[in-house]
CSV table of C-alpha atoms in Angstrom, one decimal:
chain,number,residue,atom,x,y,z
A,1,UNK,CA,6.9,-51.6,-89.6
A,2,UNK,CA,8.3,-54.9,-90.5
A,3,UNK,CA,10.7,-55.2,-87.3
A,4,UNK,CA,7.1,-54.4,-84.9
A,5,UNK,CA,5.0,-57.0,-87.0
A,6,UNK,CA,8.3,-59.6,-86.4
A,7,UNK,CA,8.4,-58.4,-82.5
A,8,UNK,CA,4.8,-59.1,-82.0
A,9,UNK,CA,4.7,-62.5,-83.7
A,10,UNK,CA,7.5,-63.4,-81.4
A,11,UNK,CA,5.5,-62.5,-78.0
A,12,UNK,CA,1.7,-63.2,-79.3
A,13,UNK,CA,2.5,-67.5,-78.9
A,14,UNK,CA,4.2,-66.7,-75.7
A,15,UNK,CA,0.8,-64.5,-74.4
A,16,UNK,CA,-0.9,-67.3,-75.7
A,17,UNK,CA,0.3,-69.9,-73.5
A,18,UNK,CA,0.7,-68.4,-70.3
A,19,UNK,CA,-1.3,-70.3,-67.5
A,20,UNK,CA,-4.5,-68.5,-66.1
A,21,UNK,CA,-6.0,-72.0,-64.1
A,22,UNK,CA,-5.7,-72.8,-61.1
A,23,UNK,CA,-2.1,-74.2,-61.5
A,24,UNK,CA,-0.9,-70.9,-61.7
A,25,UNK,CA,-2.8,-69.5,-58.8
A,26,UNK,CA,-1.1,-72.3,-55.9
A,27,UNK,CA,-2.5,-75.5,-56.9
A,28,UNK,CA,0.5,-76.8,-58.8
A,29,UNK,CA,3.2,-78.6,-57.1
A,30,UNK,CA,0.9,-79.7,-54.4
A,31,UNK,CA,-1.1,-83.3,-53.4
A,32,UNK,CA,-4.5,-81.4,-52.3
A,33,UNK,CA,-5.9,-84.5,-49.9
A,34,UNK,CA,-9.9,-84.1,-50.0
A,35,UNK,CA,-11.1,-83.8,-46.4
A,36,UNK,CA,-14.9,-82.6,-46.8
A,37,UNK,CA,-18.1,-82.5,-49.1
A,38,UNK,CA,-20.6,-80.4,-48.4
A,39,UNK,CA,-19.2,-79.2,-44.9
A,40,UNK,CA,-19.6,-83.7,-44.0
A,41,UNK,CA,-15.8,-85.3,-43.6
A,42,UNK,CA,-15.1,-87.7,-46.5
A,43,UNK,CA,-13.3,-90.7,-44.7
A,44,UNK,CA,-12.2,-92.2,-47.7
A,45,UNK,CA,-9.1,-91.2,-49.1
A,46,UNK,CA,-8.9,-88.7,-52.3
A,47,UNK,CA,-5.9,-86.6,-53.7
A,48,UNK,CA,-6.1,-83.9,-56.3
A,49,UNK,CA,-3.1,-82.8,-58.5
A,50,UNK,CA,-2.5,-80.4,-60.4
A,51,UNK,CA,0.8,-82.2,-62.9
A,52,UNK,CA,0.4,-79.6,-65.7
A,53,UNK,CA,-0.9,-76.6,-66.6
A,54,UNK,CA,-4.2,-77.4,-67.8
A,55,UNK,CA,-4.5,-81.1,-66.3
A,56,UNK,CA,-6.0,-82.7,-63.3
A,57,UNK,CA,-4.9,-85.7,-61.7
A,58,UNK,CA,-5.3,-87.7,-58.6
A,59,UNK,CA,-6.1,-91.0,-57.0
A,60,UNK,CA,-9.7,-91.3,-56.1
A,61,UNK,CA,-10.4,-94.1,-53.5
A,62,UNK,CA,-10.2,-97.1,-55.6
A,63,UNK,CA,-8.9,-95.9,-58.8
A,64,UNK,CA,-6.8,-93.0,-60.9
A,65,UNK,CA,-8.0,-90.8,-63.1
A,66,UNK,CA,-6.7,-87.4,-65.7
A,67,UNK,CA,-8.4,-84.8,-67.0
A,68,UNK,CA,-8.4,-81.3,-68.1
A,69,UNK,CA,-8.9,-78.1,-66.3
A,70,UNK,CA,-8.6,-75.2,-68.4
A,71,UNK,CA,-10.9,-72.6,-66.9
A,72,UNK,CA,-9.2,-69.0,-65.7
A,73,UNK,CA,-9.3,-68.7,-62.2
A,74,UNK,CA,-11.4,-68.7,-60.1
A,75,UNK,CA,-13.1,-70.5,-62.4
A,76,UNK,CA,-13.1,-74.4,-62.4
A,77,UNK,CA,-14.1,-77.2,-65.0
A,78,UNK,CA,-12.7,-80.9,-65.8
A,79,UNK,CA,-13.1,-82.1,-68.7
A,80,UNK,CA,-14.2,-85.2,-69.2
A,81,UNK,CA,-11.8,-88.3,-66.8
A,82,UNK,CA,-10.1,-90.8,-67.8
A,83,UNK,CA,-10.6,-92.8,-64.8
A,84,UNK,CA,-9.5,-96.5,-63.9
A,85,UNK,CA,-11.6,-99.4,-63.5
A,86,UNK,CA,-10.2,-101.5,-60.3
A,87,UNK,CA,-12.7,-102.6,-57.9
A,88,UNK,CA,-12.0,-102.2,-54.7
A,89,UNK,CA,-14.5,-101.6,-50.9
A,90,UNK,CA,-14.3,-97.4,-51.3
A,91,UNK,CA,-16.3,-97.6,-54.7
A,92,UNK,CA,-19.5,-96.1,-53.7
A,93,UNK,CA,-17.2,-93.3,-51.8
A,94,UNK,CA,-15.3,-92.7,-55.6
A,95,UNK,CA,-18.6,-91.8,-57.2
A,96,UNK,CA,-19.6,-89.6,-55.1
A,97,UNK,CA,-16.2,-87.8,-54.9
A,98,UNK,CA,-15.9,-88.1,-58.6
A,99,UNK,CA,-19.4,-86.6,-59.3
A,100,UNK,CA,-19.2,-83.5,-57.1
A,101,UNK,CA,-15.3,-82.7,-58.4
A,102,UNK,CA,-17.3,-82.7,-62.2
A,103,UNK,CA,-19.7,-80.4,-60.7
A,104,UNK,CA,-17.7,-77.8,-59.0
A,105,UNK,CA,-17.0,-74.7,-61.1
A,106,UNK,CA,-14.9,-72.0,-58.9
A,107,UNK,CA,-12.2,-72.5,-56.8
A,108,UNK,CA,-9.8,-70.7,-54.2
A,109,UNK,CA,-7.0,-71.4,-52.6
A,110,UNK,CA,-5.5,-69.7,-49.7
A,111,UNK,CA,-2.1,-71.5,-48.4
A,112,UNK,CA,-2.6,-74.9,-47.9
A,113,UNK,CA,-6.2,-74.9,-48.5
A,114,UNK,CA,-8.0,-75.5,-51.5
A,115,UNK,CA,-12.1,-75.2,-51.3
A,116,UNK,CA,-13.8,-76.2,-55.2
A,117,UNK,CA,-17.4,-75.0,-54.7
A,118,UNK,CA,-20.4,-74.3,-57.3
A,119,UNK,CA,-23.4,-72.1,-57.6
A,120,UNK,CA,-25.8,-74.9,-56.1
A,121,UNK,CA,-23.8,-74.1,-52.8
A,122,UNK,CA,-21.8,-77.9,-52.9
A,123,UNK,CA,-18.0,-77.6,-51.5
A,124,UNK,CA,-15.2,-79.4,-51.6
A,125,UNK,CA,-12.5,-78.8,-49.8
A,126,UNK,CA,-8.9,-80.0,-49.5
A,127,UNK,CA,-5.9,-79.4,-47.5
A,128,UNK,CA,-2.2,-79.9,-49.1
A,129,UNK,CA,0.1,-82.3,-47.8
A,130,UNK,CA,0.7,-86.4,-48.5
């Protein structure tokens, strides 16, 4: 009894922390480059990463931001960004990329595409690559 209570403490923390986000599902390792909202082409430029399991990060068009992303896959949620605060002529472009990646909340990836969507219909989608 003893040796199956030690056995099971040893692989509970490890059950524990296994990755179910999207990091684990083909996200991770890539720089997802945002080519569309809402089926219009986003000109400005806007990369998603996935660093950790767990994180988000990425360079928006003026500025950087972190966050988490703990959902199980499919499912998708940041927490709240950190983002920062240059100024620069793609601003009004950031907000709106930085609004609809708060609201998406499921996501897919199949190869070297990644499409963030919600219930509301809204899409994002993102092709891999520098």
């Amino acid at each position: 009894m003893l040796r199956a209570v030690l056995i099971a403490s040893l692989l509970l923390p490890s059950a524990c922390t296994s990755d179910e986000t999207l990091s684990a599902y083909g996200a991770a390792g890539n720089k997802w480059r945002l080519q569309s909202i809402d089926g219009t082409a986003f000109t400005a430029d806007a990369i998603l990463t996935f660093p950790e399991p767990g994180e988000i990060a990425g360079q928006a068009p003026c500025n950087r931001f972190l966050g988490s992303q703990n959902a199980p896959y499919p499912w998708f949620e940041t927490g709240p960004l950190a983002v920062t605060r240059m100024a620069c002529p793609e601003l009004e472009a950031e907000a709106v990329f930085l609004k609809a990646l708060q609201e998406m909340t499921l996501a897919e990836v199949a190869g070297d595409v990644l499409i963030l969507s919600n219930e509301a219909g809204r899409e994002m989608l993102f092709k891999a690559g520098g």
